[in-house]
Structure formats: structure tokens, C-alpha cells
mmCIF file of C-alpha atoms in Angstrom:
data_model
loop_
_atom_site.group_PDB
_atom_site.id
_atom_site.type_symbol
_atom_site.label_atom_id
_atom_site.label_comp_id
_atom_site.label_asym_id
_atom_site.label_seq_id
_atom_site.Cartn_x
_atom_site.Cartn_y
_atom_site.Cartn_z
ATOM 1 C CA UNK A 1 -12.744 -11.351 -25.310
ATOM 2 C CA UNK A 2 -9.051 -11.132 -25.837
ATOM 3 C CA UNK A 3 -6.719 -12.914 -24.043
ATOM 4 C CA UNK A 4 -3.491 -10.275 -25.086
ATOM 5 C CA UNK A 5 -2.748 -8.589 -21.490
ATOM 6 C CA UNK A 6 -1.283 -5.508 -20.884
ATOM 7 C CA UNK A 7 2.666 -4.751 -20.986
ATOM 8 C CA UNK A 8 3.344 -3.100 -17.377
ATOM 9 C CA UNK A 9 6.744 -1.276 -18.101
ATOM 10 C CA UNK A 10 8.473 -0.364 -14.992
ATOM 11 C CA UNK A 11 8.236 3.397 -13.269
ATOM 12 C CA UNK A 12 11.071 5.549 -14.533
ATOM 13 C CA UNK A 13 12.398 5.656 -11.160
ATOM 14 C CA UNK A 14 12.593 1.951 -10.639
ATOM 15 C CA UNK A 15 16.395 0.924 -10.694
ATOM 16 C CA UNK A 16 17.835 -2.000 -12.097
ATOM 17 C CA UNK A 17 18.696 -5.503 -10.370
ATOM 18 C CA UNK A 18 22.322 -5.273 -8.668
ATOM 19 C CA UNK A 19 24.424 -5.471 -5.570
ATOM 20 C CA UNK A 20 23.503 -3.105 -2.893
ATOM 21 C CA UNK A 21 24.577 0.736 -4.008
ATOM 22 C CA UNK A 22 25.311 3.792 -1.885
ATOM 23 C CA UNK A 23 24.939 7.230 -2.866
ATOM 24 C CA UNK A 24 25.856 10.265 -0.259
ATOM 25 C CA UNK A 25 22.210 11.565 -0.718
ATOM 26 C CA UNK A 26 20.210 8.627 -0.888
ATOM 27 C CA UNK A 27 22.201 6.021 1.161
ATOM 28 C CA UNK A 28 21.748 2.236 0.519
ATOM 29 C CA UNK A 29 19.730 0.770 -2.294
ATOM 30 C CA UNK A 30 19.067 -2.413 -2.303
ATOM 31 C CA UNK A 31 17.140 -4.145 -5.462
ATOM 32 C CA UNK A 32 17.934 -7.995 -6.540
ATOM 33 C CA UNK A 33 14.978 -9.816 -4.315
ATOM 34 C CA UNK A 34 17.515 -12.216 -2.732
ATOM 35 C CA UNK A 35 19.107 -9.314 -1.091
ATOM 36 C CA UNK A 36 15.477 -7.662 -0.426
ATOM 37 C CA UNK A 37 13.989 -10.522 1.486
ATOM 38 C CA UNK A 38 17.683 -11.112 3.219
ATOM 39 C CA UNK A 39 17.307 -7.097 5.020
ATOM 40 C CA UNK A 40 13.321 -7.584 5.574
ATOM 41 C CA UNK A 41 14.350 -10.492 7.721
ATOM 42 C CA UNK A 42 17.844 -9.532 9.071
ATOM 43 C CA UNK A 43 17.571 -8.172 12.565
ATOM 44 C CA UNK A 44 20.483 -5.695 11.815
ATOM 45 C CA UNK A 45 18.072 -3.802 9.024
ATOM 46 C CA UNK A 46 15.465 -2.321 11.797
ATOM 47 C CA UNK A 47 12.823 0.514 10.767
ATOM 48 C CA UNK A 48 14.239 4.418 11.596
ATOM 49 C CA UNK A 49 13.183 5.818 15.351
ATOM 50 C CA UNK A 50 10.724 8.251 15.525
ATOM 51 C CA UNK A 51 10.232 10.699 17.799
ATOM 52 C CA UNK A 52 7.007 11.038 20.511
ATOM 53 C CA UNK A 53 4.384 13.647 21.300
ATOM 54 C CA UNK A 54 2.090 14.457 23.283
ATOM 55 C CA UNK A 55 -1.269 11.784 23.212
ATOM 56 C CA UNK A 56 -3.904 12.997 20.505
ATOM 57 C CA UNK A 57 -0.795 14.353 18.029
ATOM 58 C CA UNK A 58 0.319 12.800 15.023
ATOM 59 C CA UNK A 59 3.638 12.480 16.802
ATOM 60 C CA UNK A 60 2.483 10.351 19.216
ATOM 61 C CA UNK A 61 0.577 8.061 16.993
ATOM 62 C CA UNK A 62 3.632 7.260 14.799
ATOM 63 C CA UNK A 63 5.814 6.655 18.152
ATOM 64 C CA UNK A 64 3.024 3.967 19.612
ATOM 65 C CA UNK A 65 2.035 2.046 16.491
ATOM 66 C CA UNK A 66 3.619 -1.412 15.438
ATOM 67 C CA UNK A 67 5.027 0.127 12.242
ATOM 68 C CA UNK A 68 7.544 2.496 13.871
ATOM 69 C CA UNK A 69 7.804 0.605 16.803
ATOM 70 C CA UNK A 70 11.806 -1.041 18.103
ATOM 71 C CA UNK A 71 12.030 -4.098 18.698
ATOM 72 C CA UNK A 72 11.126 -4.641 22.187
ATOM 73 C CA UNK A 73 7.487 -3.338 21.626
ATOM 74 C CA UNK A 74 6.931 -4.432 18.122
ATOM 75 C CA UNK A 75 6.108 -7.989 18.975
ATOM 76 C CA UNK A 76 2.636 -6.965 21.271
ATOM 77 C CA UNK A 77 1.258 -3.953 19.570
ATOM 78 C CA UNK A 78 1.493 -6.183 16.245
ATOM 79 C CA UNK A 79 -0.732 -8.347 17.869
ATOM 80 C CA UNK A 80 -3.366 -5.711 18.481
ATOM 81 C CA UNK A 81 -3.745 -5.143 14.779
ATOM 82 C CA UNK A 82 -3.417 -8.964 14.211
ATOM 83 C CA UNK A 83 -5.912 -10.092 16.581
ATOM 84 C CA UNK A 84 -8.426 -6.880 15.246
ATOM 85 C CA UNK A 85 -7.975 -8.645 11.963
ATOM 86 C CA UNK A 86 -8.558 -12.130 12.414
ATOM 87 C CA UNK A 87 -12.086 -11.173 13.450
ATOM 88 C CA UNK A 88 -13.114 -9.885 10.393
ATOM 89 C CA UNK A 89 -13.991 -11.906 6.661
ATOM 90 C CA UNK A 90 -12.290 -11.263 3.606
ATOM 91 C CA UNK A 91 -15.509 -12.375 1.665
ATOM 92 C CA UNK A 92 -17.305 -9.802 3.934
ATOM 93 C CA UNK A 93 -14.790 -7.007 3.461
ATOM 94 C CA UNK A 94 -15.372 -7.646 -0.459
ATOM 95 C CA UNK A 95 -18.568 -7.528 -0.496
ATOM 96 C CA UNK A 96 -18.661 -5.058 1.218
ATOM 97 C CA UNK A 97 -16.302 -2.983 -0.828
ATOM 98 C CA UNK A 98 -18.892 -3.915 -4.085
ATOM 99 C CA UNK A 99 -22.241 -2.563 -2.523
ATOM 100 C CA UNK A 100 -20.543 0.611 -1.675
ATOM 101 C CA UNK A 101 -18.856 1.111 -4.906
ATOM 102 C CA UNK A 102 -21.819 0.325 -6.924
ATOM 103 C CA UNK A 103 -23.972 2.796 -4.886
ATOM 104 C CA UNK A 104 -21.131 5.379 -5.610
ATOM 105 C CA UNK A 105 -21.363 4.736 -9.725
ATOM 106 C CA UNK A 106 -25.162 4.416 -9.383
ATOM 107 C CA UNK A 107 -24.960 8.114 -8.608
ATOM 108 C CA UNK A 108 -21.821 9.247 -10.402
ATOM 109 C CA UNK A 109 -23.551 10.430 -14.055
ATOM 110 C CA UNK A 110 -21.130 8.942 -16.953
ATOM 111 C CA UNK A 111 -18.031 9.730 -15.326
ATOM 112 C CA UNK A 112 -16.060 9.362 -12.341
ATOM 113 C CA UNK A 113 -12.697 9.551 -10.717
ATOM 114 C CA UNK A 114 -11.544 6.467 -9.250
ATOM 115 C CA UNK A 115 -9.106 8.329 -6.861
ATOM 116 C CA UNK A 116 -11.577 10.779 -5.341
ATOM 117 C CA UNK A 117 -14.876 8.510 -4.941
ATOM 118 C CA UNK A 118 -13.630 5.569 -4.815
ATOM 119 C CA UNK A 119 -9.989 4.300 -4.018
ATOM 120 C CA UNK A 120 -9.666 5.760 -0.546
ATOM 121 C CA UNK A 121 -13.539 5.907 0.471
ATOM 122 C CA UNK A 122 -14.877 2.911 -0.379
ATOM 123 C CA UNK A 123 -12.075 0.731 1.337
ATOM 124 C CA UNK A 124 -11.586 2.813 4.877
ATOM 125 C CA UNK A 125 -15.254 2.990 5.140
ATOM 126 C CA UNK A 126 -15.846 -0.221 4.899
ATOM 127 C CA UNK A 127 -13.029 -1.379 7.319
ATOM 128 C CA UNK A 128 -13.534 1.401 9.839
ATOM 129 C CA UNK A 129 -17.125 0.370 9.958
ATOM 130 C CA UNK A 130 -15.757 -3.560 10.656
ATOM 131 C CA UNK A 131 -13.684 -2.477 13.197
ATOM 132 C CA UNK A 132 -16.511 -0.739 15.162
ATOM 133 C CA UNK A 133 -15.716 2.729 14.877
ATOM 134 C CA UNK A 134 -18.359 5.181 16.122
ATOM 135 C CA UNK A 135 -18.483 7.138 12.805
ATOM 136 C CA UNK A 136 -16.884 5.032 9.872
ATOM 137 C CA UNK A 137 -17.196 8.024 7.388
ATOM 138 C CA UNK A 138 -16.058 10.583 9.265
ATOM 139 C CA UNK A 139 -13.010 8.119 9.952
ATOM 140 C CA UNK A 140 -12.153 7.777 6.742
ATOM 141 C CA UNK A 141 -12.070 11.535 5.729
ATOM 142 C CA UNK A 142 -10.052 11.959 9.129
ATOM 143 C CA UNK A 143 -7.448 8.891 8.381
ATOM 144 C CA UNK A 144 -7.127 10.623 5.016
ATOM 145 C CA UNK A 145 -5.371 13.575 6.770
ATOM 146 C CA UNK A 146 -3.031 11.573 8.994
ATOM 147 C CA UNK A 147 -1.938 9.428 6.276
ATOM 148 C CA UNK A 148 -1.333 12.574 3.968
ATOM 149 C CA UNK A 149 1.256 13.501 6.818
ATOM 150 C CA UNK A 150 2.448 10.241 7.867
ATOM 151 C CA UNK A 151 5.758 10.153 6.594
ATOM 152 C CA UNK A 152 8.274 12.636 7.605
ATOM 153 C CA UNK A 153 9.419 16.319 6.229
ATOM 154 C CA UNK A 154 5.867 17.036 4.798
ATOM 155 C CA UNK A 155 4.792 20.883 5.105
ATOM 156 C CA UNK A 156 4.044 21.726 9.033
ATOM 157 C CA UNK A 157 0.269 22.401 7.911
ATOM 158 C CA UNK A 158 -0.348 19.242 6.960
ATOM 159 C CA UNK A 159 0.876 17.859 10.222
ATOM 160 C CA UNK A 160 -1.103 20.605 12.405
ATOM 161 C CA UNK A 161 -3.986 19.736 9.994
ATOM 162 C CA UNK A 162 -3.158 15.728 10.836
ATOM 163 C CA UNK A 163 -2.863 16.304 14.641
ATOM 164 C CA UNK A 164 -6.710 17.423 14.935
ATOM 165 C CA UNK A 165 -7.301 14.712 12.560
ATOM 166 C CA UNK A 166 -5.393 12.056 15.338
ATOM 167 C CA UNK A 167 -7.345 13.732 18.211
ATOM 168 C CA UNK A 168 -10.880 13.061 16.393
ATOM 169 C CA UNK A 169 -9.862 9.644 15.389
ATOM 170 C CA UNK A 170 -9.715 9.053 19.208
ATOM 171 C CA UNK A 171 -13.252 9.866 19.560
ATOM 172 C CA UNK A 172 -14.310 7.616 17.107
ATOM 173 C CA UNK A 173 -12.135 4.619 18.037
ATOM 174 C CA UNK A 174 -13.390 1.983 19.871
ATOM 175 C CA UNK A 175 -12.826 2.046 23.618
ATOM 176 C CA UNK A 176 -9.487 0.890 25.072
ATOM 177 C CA UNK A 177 -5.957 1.648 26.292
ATOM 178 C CA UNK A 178 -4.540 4.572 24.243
ATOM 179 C CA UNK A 179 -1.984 1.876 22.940
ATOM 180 C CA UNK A 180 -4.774 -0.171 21.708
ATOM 181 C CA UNK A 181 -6.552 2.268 19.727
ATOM 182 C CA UNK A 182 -3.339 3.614 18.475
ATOM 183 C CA UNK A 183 -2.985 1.001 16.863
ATOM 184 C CA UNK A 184 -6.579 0.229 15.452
ATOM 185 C CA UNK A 185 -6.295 3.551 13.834
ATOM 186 C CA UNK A 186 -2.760 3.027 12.357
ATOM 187 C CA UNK A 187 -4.624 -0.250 10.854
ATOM 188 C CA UNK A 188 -6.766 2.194 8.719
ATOM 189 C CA UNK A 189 -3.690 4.673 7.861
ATOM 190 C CA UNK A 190 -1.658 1.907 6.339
ATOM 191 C CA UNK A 191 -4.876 0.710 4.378
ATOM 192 C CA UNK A 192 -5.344 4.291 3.080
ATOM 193 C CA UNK A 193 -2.422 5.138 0.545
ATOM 194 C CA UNK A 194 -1.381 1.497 0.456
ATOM 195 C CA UNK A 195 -4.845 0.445 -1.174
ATOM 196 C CA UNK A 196 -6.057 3.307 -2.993
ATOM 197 C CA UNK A 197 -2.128 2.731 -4.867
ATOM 198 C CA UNK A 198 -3.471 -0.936 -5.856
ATOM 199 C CA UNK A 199 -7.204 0.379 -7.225
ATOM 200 C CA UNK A 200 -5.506 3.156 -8.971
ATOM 201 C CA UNK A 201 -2.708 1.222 -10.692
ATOM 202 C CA UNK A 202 -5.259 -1.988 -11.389
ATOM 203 C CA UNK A 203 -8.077 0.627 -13.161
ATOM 204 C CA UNK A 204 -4.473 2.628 -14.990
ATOM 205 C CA UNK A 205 -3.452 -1.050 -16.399
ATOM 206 C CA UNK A 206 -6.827 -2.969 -16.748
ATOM 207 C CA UNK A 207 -9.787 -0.850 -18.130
ATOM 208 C CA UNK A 208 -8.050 0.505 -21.355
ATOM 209 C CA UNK A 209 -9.691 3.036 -23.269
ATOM 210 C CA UNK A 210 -9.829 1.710 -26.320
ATOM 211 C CA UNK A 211 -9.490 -2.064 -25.494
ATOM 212 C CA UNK A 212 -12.136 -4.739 -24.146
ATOM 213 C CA UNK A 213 -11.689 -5.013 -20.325
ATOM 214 C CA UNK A 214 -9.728 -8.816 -19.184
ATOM 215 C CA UNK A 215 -11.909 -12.018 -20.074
ATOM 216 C CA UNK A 216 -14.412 -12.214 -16.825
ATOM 217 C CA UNK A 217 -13.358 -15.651 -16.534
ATOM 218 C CA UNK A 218 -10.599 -14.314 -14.550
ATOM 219 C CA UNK A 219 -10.398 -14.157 -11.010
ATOM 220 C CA UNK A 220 -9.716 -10.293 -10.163
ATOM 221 C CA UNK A 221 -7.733 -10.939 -6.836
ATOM 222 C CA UNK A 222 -5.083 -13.002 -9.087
ATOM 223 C CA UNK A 223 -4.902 -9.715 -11.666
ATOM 224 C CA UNK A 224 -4.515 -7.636 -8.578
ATOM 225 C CA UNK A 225 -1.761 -9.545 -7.486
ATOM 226 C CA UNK A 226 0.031 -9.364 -10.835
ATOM 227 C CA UNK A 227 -0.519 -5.257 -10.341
ATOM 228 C CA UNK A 228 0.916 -5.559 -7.222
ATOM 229 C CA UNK A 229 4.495 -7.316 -8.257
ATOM 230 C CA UNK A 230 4.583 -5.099 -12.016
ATOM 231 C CA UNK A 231 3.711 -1.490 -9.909
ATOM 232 C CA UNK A 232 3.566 -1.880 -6.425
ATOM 233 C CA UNK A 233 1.755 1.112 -4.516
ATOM 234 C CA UNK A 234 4.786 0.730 -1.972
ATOM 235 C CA UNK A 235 7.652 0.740 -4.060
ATOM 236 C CA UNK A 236 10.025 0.647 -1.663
ATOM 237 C CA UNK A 237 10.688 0.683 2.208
ATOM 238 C CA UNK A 238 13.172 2.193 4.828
ATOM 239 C CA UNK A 239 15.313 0.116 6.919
ATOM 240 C CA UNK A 240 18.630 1.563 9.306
ATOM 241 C CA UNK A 241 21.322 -0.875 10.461
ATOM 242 C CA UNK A 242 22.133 -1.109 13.684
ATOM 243 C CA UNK A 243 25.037 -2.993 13.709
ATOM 244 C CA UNK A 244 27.726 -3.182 10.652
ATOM 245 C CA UNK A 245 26.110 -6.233 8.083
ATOM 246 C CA UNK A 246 27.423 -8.100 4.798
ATOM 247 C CA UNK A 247 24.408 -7.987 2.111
ATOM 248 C CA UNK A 248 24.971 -9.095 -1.657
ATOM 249 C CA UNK A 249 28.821 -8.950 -0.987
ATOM 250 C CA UNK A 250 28.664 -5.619 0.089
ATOM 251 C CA UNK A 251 29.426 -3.861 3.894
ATOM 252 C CA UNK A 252 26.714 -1.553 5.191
ATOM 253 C CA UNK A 253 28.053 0.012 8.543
ATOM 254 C CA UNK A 254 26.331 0.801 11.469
ATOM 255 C CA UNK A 255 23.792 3.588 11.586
ATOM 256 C CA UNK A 256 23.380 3.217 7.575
ATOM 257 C CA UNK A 257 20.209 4.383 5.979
ATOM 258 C CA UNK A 258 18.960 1.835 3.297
ATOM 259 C CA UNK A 259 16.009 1.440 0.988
ATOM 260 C CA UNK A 260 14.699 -1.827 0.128
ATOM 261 C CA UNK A 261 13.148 -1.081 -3.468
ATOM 262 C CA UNK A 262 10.149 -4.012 -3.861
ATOM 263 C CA UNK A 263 9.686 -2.375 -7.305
ATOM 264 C CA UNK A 264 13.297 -3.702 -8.475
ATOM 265 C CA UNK A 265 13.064 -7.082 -6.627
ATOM 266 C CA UNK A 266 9.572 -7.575 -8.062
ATOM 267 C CA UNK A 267 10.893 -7.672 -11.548
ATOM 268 C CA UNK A 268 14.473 -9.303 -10.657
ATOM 269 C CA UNK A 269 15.269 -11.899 -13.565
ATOM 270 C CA UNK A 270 16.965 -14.500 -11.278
ATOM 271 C CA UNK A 271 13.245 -14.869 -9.624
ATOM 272 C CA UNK A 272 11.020 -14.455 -12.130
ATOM 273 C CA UNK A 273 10.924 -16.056 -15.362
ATOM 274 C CA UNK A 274 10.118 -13.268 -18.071
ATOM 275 C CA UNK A 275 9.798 -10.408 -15.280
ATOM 276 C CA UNK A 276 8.212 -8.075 -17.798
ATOM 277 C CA UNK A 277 5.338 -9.986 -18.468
ATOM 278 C CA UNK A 278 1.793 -9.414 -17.065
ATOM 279 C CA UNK A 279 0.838 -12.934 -16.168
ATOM 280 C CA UNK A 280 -1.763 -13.132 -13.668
ATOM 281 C CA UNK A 281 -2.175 -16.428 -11.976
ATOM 282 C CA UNK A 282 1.474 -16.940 -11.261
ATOM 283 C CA UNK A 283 2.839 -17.464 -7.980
ATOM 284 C CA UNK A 284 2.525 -14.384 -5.946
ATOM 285 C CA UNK A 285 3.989 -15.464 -2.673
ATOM 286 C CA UNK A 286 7.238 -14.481 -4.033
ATOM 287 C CA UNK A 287 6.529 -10.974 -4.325
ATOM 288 C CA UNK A 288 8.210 -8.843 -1.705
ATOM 289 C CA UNK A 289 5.552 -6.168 -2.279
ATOM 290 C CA UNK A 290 3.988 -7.249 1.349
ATOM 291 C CA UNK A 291 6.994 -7.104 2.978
ATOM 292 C CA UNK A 292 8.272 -10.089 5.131
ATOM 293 C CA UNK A 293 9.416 -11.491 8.165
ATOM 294 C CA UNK A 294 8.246 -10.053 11.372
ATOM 295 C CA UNK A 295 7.411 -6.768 10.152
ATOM 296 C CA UNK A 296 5.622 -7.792 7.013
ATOM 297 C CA UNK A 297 2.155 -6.593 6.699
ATOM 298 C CA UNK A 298 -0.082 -8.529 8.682
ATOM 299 C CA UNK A 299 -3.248 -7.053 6.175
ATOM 300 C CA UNK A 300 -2.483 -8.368 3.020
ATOM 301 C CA UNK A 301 -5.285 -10.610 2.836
ATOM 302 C CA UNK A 302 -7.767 -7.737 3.535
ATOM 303 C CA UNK A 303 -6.232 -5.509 1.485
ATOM 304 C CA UNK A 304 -6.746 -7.444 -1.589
ATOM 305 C CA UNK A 305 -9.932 -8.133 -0.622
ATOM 306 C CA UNK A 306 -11.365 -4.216 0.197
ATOM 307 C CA UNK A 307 -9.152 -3.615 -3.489
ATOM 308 C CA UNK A 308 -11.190 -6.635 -5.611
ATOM 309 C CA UNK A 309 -14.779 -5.659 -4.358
ATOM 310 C CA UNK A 310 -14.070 -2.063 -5.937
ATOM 311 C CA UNK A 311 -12.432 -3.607 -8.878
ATOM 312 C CA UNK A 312 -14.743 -6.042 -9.471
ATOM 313 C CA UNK A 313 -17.490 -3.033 -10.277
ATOM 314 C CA UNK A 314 -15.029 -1.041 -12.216
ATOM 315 C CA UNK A 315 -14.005 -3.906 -14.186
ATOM 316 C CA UNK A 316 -17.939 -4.492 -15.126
ATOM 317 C CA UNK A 317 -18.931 -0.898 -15.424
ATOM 318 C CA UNK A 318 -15.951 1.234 -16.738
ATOM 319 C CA UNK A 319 -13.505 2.162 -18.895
ATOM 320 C CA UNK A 320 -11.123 4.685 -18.268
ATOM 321 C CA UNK A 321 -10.625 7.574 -20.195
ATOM 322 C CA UNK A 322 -6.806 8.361 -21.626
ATOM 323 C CA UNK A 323 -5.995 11.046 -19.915
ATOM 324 C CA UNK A 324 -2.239 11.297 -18.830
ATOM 325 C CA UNK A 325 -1.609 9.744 -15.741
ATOM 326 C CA UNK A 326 0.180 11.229 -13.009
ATOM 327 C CA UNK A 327 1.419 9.918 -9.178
ATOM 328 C CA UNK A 328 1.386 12.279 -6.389
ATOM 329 C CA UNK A 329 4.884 13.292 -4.978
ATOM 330 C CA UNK A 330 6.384 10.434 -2.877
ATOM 331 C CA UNK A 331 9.417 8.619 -1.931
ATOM 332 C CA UNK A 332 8.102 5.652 -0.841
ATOM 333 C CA UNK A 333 4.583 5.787 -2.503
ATOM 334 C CA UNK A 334 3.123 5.461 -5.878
ATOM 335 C CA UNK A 335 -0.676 6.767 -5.836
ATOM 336 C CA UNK A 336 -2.252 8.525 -8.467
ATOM 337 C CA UNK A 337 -3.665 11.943 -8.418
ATOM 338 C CA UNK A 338 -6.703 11.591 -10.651
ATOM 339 C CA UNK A 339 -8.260 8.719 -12.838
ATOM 340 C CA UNK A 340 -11.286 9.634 -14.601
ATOM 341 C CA UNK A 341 -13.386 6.561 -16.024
ATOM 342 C CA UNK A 342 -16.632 6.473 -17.826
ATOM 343 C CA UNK A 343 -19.305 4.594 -16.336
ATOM 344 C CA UNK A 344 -22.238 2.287 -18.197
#
């Protein structure tokens, strides 16, 4: 096996390391990591309101989860989806993940595509079934809707098509205060895009075509980590200021809209020696790809566990083909469309 690992280049629309920059239509960038992990933690950089509805609606589901949540509420619906977690076994979750994924390629013929059978399926499955809900495959096509609509100014049919997709998810949460399972099922929307990004851009990187795939020897959660810092499935994350704040010498006033961009800060020279290169095994605590702070993501663990069980099949089974690669329309995402793979 060869030891000669893949060069990640960055996205074309990841910006270079700098001071904070404004733009009229964009607002705020912000890019070198110092300045990154400064805002995650700063209580003057707080997420953007949202607006309620009534229970059932997408509306309403964004306006009582911890993600969207101010301040003053953020703190105890966190700890639903913390507490939910700590129950369940990253070892489990993997396995898990690997049983599933096999039984999928078992069944697939010689080819496959990693997006559609795999990337979302496999890992909301397997964690809606862990977190007890009544139906964990007819919770994962329904969280598939809601995330698809989960961001703002998407086309009204997807969020009339996500609102019946928030009312069924009620059904098939388990029982508990509205709040509660609120949460639980924004647990499963932020695994959805977030994950499938990771098992998309791992297979993309990984299993060349015409290449053997990394020496075995090598621990898959530590290349998925290296994925995550070179092409993060969240490149970047939205933050408001609520009060006038000094970041990397420059003034943001009150009421500013500002991106954090973890795909510049993940590659920022003045934290990582030779921030090109794909070298899994390095420290990835230092990635801001997670987030940090209060708000950071309180799933990472899982999340690279439900991504290695997959991988660890693909990386055993498949090679992808070389078909162009494309990444579905986003701001704040980066998820591929399609990836087709043989399978052996």
C-alpha cells in the first residue's frame, strides 16, 4: 500500500486568512482561527433570532431547539440533547453504522451512490433507532425534509413539505414535553446534512479511482478528522452582535451580521504547520470545524462515530468512480449531490 495521501485543495469559495472583512451584501467575514474561536466564544457574537409558529411547524421547531435558541434558554434545552447523548456508545453507534451499510452494499449490484443509500440513511437510522423513536426509518426519510428546509429563504414548498414532516416527527418521538422532543428531533436534523457532508467528502478524497484505497493500518476516525479540518461539511457559521465588539483590530457594530468561515481558519498558517497537507493523525482539537464554547456541538463524538462505521465498509469495499463532483446549493453547507462508487 502507498503511503502518498491525497492533496485536499481548498473549495473555490473558501477565502483567504485575514482581519475581519465587510462587504454590504455579505456582512462580516471572519477567517484567521484566532479571530474564529475569539467570536464562537465572545458573548457579543450570538446566533440570529428566529421567528415562532405554531407547535407541529417547522417554525416552531427552529424557535424551541438549542441551536436557535438566546441566551436565556440555550443553557437547559442544550442539556436535553446532552443528556440524550451521554446515554448512548460511540462503539455502538459504529457498529451500528457498519451492519447497516454492509447490508445496503450486500444488495446494491456493482454500484452505488454514497449520497442516496448511504450518507444520510445509514447514520439517522441508526441514531433515531438509539434514541427510541417509534419508527427509526420513517424518521429518517422525515428528518430529511426538515433539514432540506432548515435554514432560511428556501422555496415555500419545501417548508410546507417540512412542516408535515415536523408534525410526523412528533408522532414518532419519544414521549415528553413538546420542548423535550423538540429537541430530540433537532438532534437528528443537525446529524443529517452535517454527517452525510463528512461521508461524502471522506469517499470524494479517500477511495480514488485509479489509486489503492489508504494503508488499513490506519485508524479511519483520525482520516475523518483530517477531512473534517481540509473540507468541512459546515464551512462556515452565522453569528449577529449584539453589542459593538473589537475582533482582529477591527470594529463590528451592533446588530452586525458576521460569518465565521471554519473552512479559512481550518487551513490558517499561523495554526497549522503546512495547512495544505493531508496529514491524518495530527492534532484535531484545534479544528474549529465543531464549533466551540457554549454553543459548540455537543455530538461530535457521535458524529464521527455514525461517519467511520459507513466509512469503514466503503473503505474495504469501494472505489469511487470519477465522475465530476458537485455540492448542492448552500451557504453554509458543503454536501454532495451524487457519488457513485463501485462495489466488490
Amino acid at each position: 500500500m502507498t503511503d502518498t495521501w491525497p492533496v485536499i485543495a481548498p473549495a473555490a469559495a473558501t477565502p483567504a486568512c485575514g482581519p475581519p472583512s465587510f462587504a454590504p451584501a455579505r456582512g462580516w467575514w471572519v477567517t484567521r482561527h484566532v479571530d474564529v474561536r475569539a467570536a464562537l466564544t465572545d458573548p457579543a457574537f450570538q446566533v440570529p433570532a428566529v421567528d415562532t409558529g405554531p407547535v407541529g411547524t417547522l417554525a416552531w421547531l427552529r424557535s424551541e431547539v438549542s441551536r436557535f435558541s438566546p441566551p436565556q434558554r440555550h443553557a437547559g434545552r442544550r442539556a436535553i440533547g446532552v443528556d440524550a447523548l451521554a446515554a448512548l456508545d460511540s462503539d455502538d453507534l459504529r457498529h451500528e453504522a457498519g451492519r447497516l451499510t454492509t447490508g445496503v452494499l450486500d444488495a446494491a449490484g456493482d454500484r452505488l451512490d454514497v449520497m442516496r443509500d448511504l450518507a444520510r440513511a445509514v447514520p439517522l437510522r441508526v441514531l433515531a433507532r438509539r434514541l427510541d423513536y417509534a419508527d427509526p426509518v420513517a424518521a429518517a426519510s422525515a428528518v430529511e425534509f426538515v433539514a432540506a428546509a432548515y435554514h432560511p429563504g428556501v422555496d415555500p414548498a419545501l417548508v410546507e413539505r417540512a412542516d408535515r414532516a415536523v408534525a410526523g416527527l412528533l408522532t414518532l418521538a419519544p414521549a415528553g414535553p413538546p420542548e423535550v422532543r423538540a429537541n430530540l428531533i433537532g438532534l437528528l436534523v443537525q446529524a443529517c446534512d452535517a454527517t452525510a457532508g463528512l461521508i461524502g467528502a471522506a469517499t470524494h478524497h479517500l477511495l480514488a479511482p485509479a489509486a489503492p484505497n489508504p494503508p488499513g493500518a490506519l485508524e479511519t476516525a483520525d482520516m475523518l478528522s483530517e477531512v473534517l479540518r481540509l473540507d468541512p461539511p459546515v464551512p462556515a457559521t452565522r453569528r449577529v452582535t449584539v453589542t459593538g465588539v473589537r475582533l482582529g483590530g477591527q470594529h463590528l457594530p451592533p446588530g452586525s451580521p458576521v460569518q465565521l468561515r471554519f473552512d479559512a481558519a481550518n487551513r490558517d498558517p499561523r495554526e497549522f504547520t503546512d495547512p495544505e497537507a493531508f496529514r491524518p493523525g495530527r492534532p484535531g482539537a484545534r479544528m474549529v470545524t465543531f464549533g466551540a464554547g457554549e454553543r459548540g456541538c455537543p455530538g461530535d463524538r457521535h458524529a464521527l462515530a455514525l461517519a467511520a462505521g459507513v466509512f469503514d465498509v466503503l473503505r474495504e469495499r469501494c472505489r469511487r468512480t470519477d465522475a465530476v463532483l458537485r455540492h448542492e446549493p448552500h451557504l453554509t453547507l458543503r454536501v454532495p449531490t451524487t457519488l457513485e462508487v463501485t462495489v466488490r
